[in-house]
XYZ file of C-alpha atoms in Angstrom:
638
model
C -18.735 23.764 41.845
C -20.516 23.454 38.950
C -21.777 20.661 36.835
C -19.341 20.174 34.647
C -18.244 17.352 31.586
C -14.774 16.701 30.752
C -13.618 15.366 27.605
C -13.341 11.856 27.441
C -10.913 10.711 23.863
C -11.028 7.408 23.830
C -8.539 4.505 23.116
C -6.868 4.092 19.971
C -7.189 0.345 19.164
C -6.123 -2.313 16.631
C -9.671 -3.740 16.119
C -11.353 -5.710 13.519
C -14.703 -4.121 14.926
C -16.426 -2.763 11.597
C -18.328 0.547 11.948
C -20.738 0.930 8.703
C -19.592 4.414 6.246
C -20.655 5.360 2.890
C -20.300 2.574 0.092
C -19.590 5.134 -2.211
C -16.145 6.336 -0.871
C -14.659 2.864 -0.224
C -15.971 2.123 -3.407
C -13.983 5.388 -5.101
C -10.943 4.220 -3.105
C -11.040 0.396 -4.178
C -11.311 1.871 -7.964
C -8.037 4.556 -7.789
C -6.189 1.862 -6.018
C -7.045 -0.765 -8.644
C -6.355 1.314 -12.072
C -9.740 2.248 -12.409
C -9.367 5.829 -12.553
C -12.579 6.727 -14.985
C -14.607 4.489 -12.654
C -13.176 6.541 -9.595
C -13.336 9.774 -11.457
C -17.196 9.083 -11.857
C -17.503 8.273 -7.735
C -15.539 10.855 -6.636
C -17.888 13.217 -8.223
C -20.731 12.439 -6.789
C -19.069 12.276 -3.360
C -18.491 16.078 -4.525
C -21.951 16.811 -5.620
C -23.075 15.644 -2.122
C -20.494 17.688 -0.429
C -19.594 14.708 1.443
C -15.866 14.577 2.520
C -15.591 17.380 -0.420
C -12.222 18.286 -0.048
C -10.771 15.334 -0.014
C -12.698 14.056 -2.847
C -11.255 16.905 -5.068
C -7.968 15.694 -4.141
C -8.075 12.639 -5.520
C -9.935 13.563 -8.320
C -7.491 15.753 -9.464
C -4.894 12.929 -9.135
C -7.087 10.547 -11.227
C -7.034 12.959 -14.147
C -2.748 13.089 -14.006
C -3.273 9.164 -13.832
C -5.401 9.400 -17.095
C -2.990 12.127 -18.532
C -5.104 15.035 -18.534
C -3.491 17.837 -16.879
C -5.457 20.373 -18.721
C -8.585 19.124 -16.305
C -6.406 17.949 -13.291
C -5.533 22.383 -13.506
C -9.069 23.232 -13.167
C -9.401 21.094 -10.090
C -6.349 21.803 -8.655
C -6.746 25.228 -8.755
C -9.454 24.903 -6.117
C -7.960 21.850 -3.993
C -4.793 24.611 -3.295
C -7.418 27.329 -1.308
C -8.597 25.054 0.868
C -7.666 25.489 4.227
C -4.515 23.281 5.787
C -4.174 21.052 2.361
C -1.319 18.990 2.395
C 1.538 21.111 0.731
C 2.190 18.419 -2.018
C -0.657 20.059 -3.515
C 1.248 23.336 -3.935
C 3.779 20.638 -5.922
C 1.078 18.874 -8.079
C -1.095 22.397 -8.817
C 3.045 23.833 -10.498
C 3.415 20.953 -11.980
C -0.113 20.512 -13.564
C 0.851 24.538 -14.262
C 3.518 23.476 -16.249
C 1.786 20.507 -18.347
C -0.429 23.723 -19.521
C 2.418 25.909 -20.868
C 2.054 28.578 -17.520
C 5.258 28.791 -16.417
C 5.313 31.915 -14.531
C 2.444 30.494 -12.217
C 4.340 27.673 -12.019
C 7.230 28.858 -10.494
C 4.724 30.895 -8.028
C 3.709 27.755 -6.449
C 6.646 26.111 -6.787
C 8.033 28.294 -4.155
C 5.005 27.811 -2.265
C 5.541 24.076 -1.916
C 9.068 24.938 -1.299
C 8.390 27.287 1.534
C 5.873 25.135 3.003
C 8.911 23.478 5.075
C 10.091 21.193 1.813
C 13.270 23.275 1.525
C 14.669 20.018 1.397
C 12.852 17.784 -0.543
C 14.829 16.279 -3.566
C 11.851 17.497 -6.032
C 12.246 20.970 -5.564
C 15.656 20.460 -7.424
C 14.222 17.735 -10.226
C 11.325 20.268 -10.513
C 12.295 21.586 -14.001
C 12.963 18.223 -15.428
C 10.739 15.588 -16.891
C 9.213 13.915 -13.870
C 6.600 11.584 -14.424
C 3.979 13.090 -12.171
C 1.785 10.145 -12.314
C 4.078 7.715 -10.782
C 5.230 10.250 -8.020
C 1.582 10.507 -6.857
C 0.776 7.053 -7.289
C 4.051 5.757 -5.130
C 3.264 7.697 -2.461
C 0.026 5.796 -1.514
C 1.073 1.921 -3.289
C 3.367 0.289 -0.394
C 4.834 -3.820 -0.919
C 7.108 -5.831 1.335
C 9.475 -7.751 -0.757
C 11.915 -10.531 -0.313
C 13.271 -13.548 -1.757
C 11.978 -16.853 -2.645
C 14.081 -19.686 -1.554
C 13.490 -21.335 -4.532
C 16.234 -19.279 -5.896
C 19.770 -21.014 -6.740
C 23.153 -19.571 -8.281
C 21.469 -20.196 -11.583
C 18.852 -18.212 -13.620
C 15.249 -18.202 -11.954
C 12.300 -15.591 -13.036
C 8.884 -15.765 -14.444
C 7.177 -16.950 -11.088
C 3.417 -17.855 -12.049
C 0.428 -19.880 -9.957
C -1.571 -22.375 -10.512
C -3.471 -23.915 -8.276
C -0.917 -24.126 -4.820
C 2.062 -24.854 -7.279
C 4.520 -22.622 -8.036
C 5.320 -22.494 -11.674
C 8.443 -20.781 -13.183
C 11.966 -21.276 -15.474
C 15.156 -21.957 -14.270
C 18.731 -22.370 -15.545
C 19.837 -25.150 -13.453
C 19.644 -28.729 -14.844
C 21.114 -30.852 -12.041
C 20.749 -34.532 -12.699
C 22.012 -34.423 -16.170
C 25.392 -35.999 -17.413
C 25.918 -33.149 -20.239
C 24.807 -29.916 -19.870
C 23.545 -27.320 -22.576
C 24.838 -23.913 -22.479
C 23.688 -21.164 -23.813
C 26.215 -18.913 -25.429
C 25.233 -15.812 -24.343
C 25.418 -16.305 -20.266
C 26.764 -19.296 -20.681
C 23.844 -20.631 -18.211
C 22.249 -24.127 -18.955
C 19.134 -23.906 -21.386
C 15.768 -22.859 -19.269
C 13.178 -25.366 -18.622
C 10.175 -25.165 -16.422
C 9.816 -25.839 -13.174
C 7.418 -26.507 -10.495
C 7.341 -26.390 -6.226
C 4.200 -26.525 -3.944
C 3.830 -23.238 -2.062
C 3.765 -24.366 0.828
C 6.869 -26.264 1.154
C 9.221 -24.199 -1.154
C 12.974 -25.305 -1.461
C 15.015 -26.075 -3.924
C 15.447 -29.106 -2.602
C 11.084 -29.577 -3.308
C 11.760 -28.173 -6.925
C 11.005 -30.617 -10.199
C 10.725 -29.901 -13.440
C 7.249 -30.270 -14.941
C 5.513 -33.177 -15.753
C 4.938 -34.012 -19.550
C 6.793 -33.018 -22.710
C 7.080 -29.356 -22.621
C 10.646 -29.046 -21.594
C 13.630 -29.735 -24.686
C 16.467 -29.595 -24.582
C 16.273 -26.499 -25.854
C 15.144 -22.817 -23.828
C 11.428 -23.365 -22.168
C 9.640 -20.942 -20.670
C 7.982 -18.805 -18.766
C 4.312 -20.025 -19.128
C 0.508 -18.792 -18.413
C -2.334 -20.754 -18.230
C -5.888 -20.483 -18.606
C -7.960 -20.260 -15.451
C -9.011 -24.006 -14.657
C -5.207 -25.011 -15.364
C -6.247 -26.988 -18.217
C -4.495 -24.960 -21.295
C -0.558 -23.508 -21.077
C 1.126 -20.996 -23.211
C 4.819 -20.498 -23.179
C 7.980 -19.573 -24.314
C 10.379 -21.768 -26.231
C 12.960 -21.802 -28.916
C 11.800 -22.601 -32.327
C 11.921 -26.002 -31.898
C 9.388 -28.705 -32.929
C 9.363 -32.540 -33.724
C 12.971 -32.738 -32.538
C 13.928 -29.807 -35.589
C 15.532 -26.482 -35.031
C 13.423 -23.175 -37.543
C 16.203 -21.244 -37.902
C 16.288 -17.642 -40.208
C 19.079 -17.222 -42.558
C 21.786 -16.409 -40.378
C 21.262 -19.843 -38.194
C 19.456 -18.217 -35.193
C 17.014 -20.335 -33.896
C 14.465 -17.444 -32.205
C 11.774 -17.826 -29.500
C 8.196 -18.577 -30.350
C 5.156 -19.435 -28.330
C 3.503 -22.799 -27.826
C 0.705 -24.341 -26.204
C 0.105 -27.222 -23.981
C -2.523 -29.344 -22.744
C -2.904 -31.341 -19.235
C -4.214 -34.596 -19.856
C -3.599 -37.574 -17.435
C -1.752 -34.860 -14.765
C 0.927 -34.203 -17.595
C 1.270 -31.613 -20.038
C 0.920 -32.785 -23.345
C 0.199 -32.007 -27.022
C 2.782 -29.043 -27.276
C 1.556 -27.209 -30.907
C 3.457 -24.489 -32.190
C 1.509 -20.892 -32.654
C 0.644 -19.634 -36.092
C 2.463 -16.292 -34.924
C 6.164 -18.022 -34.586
C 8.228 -16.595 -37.566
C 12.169 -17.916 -37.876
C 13.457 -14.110 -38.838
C 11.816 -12.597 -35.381
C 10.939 -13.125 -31.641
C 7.420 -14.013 -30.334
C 7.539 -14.623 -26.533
C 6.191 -13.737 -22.908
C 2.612 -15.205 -23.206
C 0.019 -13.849 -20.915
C -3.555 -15.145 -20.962
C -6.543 -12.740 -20.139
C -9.238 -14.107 -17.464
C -11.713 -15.125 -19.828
C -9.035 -16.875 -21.840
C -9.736 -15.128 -24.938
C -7.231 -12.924 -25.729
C -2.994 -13.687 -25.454
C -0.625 -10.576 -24.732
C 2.851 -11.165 -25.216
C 6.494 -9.688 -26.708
C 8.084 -9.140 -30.102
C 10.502 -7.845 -32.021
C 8.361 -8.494 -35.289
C 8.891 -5.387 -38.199
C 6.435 -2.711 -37.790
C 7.039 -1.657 -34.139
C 8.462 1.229 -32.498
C 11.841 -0.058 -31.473
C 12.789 -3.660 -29.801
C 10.428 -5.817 -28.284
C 6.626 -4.630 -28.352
C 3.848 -5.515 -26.451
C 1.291 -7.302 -28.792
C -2.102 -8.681 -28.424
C -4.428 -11.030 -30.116
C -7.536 -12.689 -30.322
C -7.615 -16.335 -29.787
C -9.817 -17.804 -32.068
C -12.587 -20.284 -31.953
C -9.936 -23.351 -33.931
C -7.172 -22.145 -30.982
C -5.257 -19.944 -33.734
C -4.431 -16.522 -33.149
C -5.194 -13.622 -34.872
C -3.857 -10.676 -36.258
C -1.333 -9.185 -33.990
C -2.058 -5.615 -32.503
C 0.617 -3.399 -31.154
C -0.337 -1.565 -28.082
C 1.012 1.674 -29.256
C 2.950 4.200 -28.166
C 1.587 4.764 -24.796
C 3.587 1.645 -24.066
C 6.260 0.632 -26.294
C 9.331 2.893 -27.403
C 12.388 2.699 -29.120
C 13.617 0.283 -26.380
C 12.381 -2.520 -25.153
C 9.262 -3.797 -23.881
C 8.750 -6.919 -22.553
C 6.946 -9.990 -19.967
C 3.128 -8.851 -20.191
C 0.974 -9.503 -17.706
C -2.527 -9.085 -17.805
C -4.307 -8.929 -14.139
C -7.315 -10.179 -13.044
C -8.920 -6.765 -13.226
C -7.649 -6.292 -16.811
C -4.482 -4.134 -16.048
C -1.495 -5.059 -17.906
C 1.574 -4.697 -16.139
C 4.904 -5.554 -18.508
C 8.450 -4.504 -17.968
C 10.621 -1.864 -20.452
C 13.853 -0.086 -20.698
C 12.632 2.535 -22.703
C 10.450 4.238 -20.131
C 11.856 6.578 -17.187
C 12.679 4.255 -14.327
C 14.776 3.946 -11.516
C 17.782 1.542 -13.496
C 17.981 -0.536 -16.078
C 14.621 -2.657 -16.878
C 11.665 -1.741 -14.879
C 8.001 -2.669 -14.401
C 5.116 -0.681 -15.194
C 1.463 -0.776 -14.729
C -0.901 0.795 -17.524
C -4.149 3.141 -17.281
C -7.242 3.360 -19.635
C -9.184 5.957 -20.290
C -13.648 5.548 -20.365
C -13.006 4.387 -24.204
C -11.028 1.299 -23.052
C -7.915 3.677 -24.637
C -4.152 2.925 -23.252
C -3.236 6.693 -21.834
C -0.970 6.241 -19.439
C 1.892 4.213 -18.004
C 2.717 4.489 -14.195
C 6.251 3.144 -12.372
C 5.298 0.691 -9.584
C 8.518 2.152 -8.055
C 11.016 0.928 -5.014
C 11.094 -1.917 -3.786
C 9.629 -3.523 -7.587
C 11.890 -1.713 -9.408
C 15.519 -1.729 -8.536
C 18.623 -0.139 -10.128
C 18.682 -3.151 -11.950
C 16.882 -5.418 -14.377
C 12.721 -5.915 -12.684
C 10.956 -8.116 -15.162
C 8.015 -10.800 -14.863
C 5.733 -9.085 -12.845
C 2.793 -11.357 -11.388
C -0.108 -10.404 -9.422
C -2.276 -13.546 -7.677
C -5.954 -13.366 -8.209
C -6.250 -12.222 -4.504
C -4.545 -8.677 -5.641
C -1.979 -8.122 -3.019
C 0.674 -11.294 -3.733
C 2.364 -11.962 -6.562
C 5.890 -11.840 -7.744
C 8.723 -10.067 -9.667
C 12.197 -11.432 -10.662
C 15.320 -9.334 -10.654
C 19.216 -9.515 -11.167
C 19.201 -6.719 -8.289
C 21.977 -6.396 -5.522
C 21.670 -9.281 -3.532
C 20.480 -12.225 -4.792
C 21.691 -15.765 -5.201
C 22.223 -16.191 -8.743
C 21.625 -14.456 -11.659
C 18.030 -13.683 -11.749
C 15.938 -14.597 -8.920
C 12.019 -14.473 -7.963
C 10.910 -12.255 -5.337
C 7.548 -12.822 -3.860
C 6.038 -9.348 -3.111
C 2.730 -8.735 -0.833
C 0.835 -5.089 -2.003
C 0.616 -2.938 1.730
C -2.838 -1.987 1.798
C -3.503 1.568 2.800
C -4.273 1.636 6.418
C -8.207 2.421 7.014
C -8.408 4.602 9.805
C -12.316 3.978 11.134
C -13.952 4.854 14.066
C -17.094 5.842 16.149
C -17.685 9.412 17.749
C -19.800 9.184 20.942
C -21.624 10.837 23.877
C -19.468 11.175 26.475
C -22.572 11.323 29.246
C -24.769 8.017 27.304
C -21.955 6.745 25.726
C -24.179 6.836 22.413
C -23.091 7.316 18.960
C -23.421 10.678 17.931
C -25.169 11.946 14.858
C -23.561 15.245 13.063
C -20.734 15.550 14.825
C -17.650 16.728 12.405
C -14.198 15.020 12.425
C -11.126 16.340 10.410
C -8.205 14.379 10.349
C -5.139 16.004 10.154
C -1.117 15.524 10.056
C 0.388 16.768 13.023
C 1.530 19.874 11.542
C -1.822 20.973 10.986
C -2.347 19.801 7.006
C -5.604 19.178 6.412
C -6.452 15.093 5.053
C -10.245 14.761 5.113
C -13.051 15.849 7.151
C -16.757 13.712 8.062
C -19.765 14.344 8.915
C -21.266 11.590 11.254
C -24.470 9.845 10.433
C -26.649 7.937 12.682
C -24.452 5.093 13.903
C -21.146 7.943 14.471
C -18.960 6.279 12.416
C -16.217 7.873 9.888
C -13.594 6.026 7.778
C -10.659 6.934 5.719
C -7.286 5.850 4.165
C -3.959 6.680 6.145
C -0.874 6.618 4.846
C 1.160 4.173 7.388
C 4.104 5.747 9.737
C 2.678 9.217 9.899
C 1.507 11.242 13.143
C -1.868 12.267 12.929
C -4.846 14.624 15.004
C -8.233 13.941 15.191
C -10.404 16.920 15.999
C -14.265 16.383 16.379
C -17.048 19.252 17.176
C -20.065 19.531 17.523
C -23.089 22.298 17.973
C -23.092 22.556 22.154
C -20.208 19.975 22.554
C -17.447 20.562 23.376
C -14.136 20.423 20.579
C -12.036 17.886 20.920
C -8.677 16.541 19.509
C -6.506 13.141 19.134
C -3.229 12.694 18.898
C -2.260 9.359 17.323
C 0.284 7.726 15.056
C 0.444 4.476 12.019
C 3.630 3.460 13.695
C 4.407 0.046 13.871
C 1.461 -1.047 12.025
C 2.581 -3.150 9.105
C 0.613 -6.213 9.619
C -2.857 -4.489 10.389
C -5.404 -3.262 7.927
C -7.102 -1.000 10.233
C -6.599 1.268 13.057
C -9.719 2.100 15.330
C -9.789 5.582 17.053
C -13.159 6.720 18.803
C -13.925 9.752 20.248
C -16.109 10.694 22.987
C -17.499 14.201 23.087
C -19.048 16.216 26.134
C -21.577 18.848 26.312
C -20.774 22.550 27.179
C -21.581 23.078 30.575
C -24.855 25.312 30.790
C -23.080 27.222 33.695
C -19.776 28.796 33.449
C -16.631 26.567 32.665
C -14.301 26.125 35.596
C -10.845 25.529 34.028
C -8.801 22.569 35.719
C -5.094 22.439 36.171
C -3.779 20.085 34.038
C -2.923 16.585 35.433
C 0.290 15.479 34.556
C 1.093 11.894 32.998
C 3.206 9.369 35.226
C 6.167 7.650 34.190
C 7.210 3.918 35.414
C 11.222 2.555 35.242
C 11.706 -0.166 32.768
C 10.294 -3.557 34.126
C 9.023 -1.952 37.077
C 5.330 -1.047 38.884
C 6.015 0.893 41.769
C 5.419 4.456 42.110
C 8.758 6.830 41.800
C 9.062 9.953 43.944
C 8.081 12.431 41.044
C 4.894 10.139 40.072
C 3.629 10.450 44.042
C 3.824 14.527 43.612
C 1.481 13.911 40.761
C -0.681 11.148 42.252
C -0.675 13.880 45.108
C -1.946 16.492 42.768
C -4.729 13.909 41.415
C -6.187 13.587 45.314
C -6.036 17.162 46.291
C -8.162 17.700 43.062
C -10.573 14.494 43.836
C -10.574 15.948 48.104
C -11.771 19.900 46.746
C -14.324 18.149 43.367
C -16.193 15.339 45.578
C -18.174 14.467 42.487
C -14.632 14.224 40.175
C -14.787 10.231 38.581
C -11.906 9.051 36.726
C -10.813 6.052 34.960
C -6.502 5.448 34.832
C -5.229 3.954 31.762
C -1.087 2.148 31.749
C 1.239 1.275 29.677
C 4.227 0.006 28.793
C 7.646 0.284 26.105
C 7.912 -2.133 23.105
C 10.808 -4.399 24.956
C 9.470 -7.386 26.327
C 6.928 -9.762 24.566
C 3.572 -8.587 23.849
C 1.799 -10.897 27.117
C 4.481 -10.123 29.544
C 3.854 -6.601 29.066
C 0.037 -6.425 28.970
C 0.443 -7.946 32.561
C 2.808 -5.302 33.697
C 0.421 -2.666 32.423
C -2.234 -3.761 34.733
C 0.146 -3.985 37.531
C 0.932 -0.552 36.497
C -2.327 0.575 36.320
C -3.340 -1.459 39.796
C -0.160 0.429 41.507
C -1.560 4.006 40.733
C -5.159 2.654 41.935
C -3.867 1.253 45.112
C -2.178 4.693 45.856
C -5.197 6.554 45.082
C -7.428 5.050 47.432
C -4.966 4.929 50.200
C -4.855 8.375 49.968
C -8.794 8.010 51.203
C -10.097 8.732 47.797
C -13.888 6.034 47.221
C -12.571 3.406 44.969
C -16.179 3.924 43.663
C -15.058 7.407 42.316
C -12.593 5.400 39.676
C -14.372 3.702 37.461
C -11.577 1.690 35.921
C -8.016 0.602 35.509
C -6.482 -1.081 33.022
C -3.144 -1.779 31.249
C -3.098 -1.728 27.432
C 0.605 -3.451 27.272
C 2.709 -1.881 24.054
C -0.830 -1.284 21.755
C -0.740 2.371 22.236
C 2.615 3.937 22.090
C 2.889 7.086 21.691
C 5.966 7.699 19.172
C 8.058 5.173 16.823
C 9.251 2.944 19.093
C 7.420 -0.776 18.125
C 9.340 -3.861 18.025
C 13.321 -3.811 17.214
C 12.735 -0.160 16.285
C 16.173 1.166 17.674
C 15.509 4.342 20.127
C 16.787 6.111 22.880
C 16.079 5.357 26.533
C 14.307 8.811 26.728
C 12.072 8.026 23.768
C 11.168 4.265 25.783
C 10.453 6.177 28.792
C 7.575 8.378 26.917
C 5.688 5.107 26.464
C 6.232 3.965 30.308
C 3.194 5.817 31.777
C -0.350 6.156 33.089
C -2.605 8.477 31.941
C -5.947 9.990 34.145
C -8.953 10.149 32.335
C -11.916 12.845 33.808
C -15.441 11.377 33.182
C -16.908 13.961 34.791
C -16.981 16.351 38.152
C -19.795 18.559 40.752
C-alpha cells in the first residue's frame, strides 16, 4: 500500500476564537450595514482593484449603487456580476430590474425568465415583477434581521415613543392612574399623554412614574429627546404655557416643542420654542449627537402634503433657526412623522405616504458623497406591521432600540416594542495542513449554498484564515484547493444559531499522494437510538467494515467523532456523546485493532447537527435520528 493522506475537514464550531482577515472587507461590510453606502462604495472598490474576494465585492457594490438610487451604474456592474460562475440567481432578479430602471425592457424580460427558471418558479416577485417594487428595500431586507417583542411596560392605554437615557426608560403614556378626574382627549377618548419613566432593568408597570419636575400638564406631553449628557430635553406638548392655552382661530390648541432643563434631579425651566405657531403643528423632536441640530414634524404651509420632516440649527442663545424641509426624497403628500436621528447620522422617521407593508411604516434614509438625501429604504417585517410602526429608536450600541405599534396583538392601543438588530452571522475560519497541522498560505476557499450558487471565494494569507457574512438558516459548502493538495469540501448549516455572532469552520487539507491514489470504500456513518450508547446490529456491520479496513491498511489512524439530537439539555447530552463516542472505541479495539491507531474520541453533544433540528424546532423522528451518529475520521494510512 502506498503512502497515502486522507482528507481531514475539520469541526464546525461555535467559537469566539478570532482568526485575523483583511480590515478592508469588514470595514466595507460595517459601512453597507450602517447606511454608509458611498463610504462602502469607495472600499469595495479597492477590494476589486486588488482582486481580492472580487466577485463578491461586485455584488455588493452593485447593491450600494440601488441603495444610493443609481441604477444607471448599478447596470454596468451588474452586467458583469450575472457571468460569473454559480452567482446567486437573485442576481438574474436585480440585473432585470436594474434593466428596467434604464428603459430596456426587452432585456429585462430576458433575465427575468432567467431568475425565474433558476428554480424561483415560485417566488412571489416573479408575479410583482412589473410593478413598482422598491428594489432597495428588497435587497436591503434580505441581509437586516431583528427579534422583536413587547415591553411590559405596556398597559391597555396609549404607550409609544420609547427613548434612553442613562439606564431609564423614557417614554409617553395615556394612563393617569392616581388621579380623581381624568382628562380625555376627544379624539380616542384616551387620558392626555404625559411622560413617563422605568429603570431598565426592572421594567413593570408596576416600576413606572411619571417624570420628575414640571414638564407634564395637564395637557398632552410628549415624546422627548435629550442631549447626550442628559442635561437638556426637547419634547412634545400642546400649546400650553404659564397655565394658558395658544389656540388658532378655530379654538385648536396644536402641538409645539419645548425644552427642559435637569437641575437638582428634576426637570425644570420648560421654555417654549420660537418655531411653535397656534395655526400649525411642530412636534417629534430629535436631537443630533453633537446637540446642534433638532429634526422634528410639521404640518407648517410650504410642504409637500401633511406632516414634514424639518430640520434646524440650534443656535448659540438656544433658539432655532430657519426651518428646512428635507425634501422630496422623504416627505410626500402623506404624512411623515417621529424623526430620529442615529448615532451615525441616519435619520430614521415613520410615513404613510411611502410604499410599505400597512398603514404607517418606518423608514431609514441614504446619502449620497454630497451629504444629499437620495434614498429611502423600508426596515421591513417584523418593524413594520400591517399596521401603524412609528417612533423608531436605535441605542447608541446600534443593535437595541425600540418601535411602538397599534399592531395585532398588543395590550392597549399603542405599545413599545423593544427590538435587538440580528447581526449577520460571520462565518471565519482557518485552512490547515492536514500532515503539520499548520495554517496554510494560498489555499482557495469558495463558499457556496448547497445548490451550488456561488457567495464568495478567499485566498488564504499567512495565518490561513478567511471570513465572511452568512445569511443565518441557510445550508452551505465549503470547498478549499490548493496547488498539490488535495480538493476538499464542507457541508454545514446557520441553523439554530440566533444567539451567536460567529460560526467557526476549519479545514484541513492533504497532499496528493506522489504515488498512485488507492481509492477507499466509503465508511458509512453510525446511528445511536434516542437516549441510548450501545451499538445496534446495523452499526456492528459497519464497525465491522471499519476493522477489516484497519486489519488489510496496518498504518490506517483514525479519530471517531459522536453526537447527539437537540432533545435533552445541552450537558446531559455532551455526556452521552462521549459515551457514544467511548462505545464505538471500546468495540474497535476489542475487535484487536491498537488503541494507539485512534487517535481520539470525543462527543460534541447537539453543537453540530446536521439539518434544522435545534431546540423546540418541531421534526420528525427520522430527521432526529440523522443527528444520532458517529462519524470516522482518516488521518492517514501505509
Amino acid at each position: 500500500m502506498k503512502n497515502i493522506s486522507i482528507l481531514f475537514v475539520a469541526l464546525v464550531l461555535i467559537s469566539t476564537s478570532v482568526f485575523g482577515q483583511t480590515a478592508k472587507q469588514k470595514r466595507a461590510e460595517r459601512e453597507f450595514n450602517s447606511f454608509s453606502f458611498v463610504k462602502a462604495i469607495n472600499t469595495y472598490e479597492k477590494l476589486i482593484d486588488t482582486s481580492f474576494n472580487k466577485h463578491y465585492a461586485m455584488r455588493q457594490l452593485g447593491d450600494a449603487y440601488i441603495m444610493l438610487r443609481e441604477p444607471e451604474k448599478a447596470l454596468e456592474i451588474y452586467k458583469e456580476v450575472v457571468k460569473q460562475e454559480n452567482v446567486p440567481s437573485e442576481y438574474y432578479l436585480y440585473y432585470a430590474q436594474a434593466l428596467r430602471a434604464n428603459g430596456k425592457y426587452e432585456a429585462s424580460k430576458k433575465w427575468m425568465k432567467k431568475f425565474e427558471e433558476a428554480g424561483n418558479e415560485e417566488d412571489s416577485r416573479v408575479k410583482r415583477f412589473f410593478k413598482n417594487d422598491d428594489l432597495a428595500s428588497a435587497i436591503f431586507n434580505t441581509l437586516e434581521k431583528n427579534t422583536i417583542q413587547k415591553l411590559p411596560i405596556n398597559t391597555e392605554f396609549n404607550e409609544f415613543g420609547a427613548v434612553e437615557l442613562n439606564n431609564e426608560i423614557i417614554f409617553s403614556s395615556s394612563r393617569n392612574e392616581g388621579v380623581s378626574i381624568k382628562r380625555l382627549y376627544a379624539w380616542d377618548k384616551q387620558p392626555m399623554l404625559d411622560l413617563y419613566s422605568v429603570s431598565k432593568d426592572e421594567a413593570s408597570v408596576e416600576a413606572t412614574s411619571k417624570i420628575v419636575g414640571s414638564v407634564n400638564t395637564i395637557h398632552h406631553d410628549g415624546p422627548a429627546t435629550f442631549n447626550s449628557d442628559g442635561t437638556k430635553m426637547y419634547f412634545s406638548r400642546n400649546n400650553y404655557y404659564e397655565s394658558k392655552k395658544i389656540n388658532d382661530a378655530q379654538g385648536i390648541m396644536h402641538v409645539g416643542i419645548f425644552s427642559a432643563d435637569l437641575i437638582d434631579g428634576e426637570w425644570k425651566n420648560v421654555q417654549p420654542s420660537n418655531l411653535n405657531n397656534p395655526n400649525y403643528i411642530v412636534y417629534h423632536p430629535s436631537l443630533s449627537k453633537d446637540g446642534k441640530k433638532l429634526y422634528f414634524a410639521s404640518d407648517m404651509p410650504g410642504g409637500f402634503g401633511g406632516t414634514d420632516i424639518y430640520v434646524s440649527t440650534i443656535l448659540e442663545d438656544g433658539t432655532l433657526d430657519s426651518p428646512i424641509n428635507l425634501g422630496a426624497v422623504i416627505n410626500t403628500e402623506g404624512n411623515e412623522a417621529f424623526p430620529f436621528i442615529s448615532e451615525e447620522g441616519t435619520l430614521y422617521f415613520s410615513s404613510d405616504g411611502h410604499v410599505g407593508l400597512g398603514l404607517m411604516d418606518v423608514f431609514a434614509s441614504v446619502k449620497d458623497n454630497n451629504n444629499n438625501i437620495v434614498n429611502v429604504i423600508n426596515l421591513g417585517e417584523p418593524i413594520n406591521s400591517k399596521k401603524d410602526d412609528f417612533a423608531y429608536y436605535l441605542a447608541k450600541d446600534g443593535f437595541n432600540g425600540y418601535v411602538s405599534s397599534n399592531r395585532k396583538g398588543g395590550v392597549g392601543g399603542d405599545d413599545i416594542y423593544a427590538f435587538t438588530r440580528i447581526p449577520p452571522l460571520t462565518l471565519k475560519g482557518t485552512v490547515y495542513d492536514a500532515v503539520n497541522n499548520e495554517p496554510l498560505v494560498g489555499a482557495k476557499i469558495v463558499l457556496a449554498r448547497e445548490n451550488g450558487e456561488e457567495l464568495a471565494y478567499f485566498i488564504t494569507e499567512e495565518d490561513g484564515a478567511y471570513e465572511h457574512l452568512i445569511p443565518r438558516d441557510e445550508k452551505f459548502v465549503l470547498k478549499g484547493s490548493k496547488e498539490k493538495y488535495q480538493d476538499v469540501s464542507k457541508n454545514f448549516n446557520s441553523f439554530g444559531l440566533e444567539k451567536a455572532k460567529e460560526l467557526i469552520v476549519d479545514l484541513n487539507i492533504a497532499m496528493k499522494p506522489i504515488e498512485d491514489v488507492v481509492v477507499l470504500a466509503d465508511l458509512e456513518t453510525i446511528y445511536f437510538d434516542l437516549d441510548k450508547y450501545n451499538i445496534r446490529p446495523d452499526a456492528s456491520i459497519e464497525l465491522d467494515k471499519v476493522v477489516a479496513l484497519m486489519n488489510k491498511y496496518p498504518g490506517m489512524v483514525i479519530r471517531l467523532e459522536s453526537h447527539t439530537d437537540s432533545r435533552a439539555n445541552d450537558a446531559y447530552n455532551m455526556v452521552l456523546s462521549n459515551n457514544r463516542a467511548k462505545s464505538t472505541y471500546e468495540y474497535i479495539i476489542s475487535k484487536g485493532i491498537d488503541a494507539s491507531r485512534i487517535t481520539k474520541y470525543e462527543g460534541f453533544g447537539e453543537t453540530q447537527l446536521v439539518n434544522k433540528c435545534s431546540n423546540n424546532v418541531k421534526c420528525s423522528e427520522e430527521e432526529h435520528q440523522l443527528n444520532r451518529r458517529t462519524e470516522f475520521i482518516i488521518i492517514k494510512m501505509k
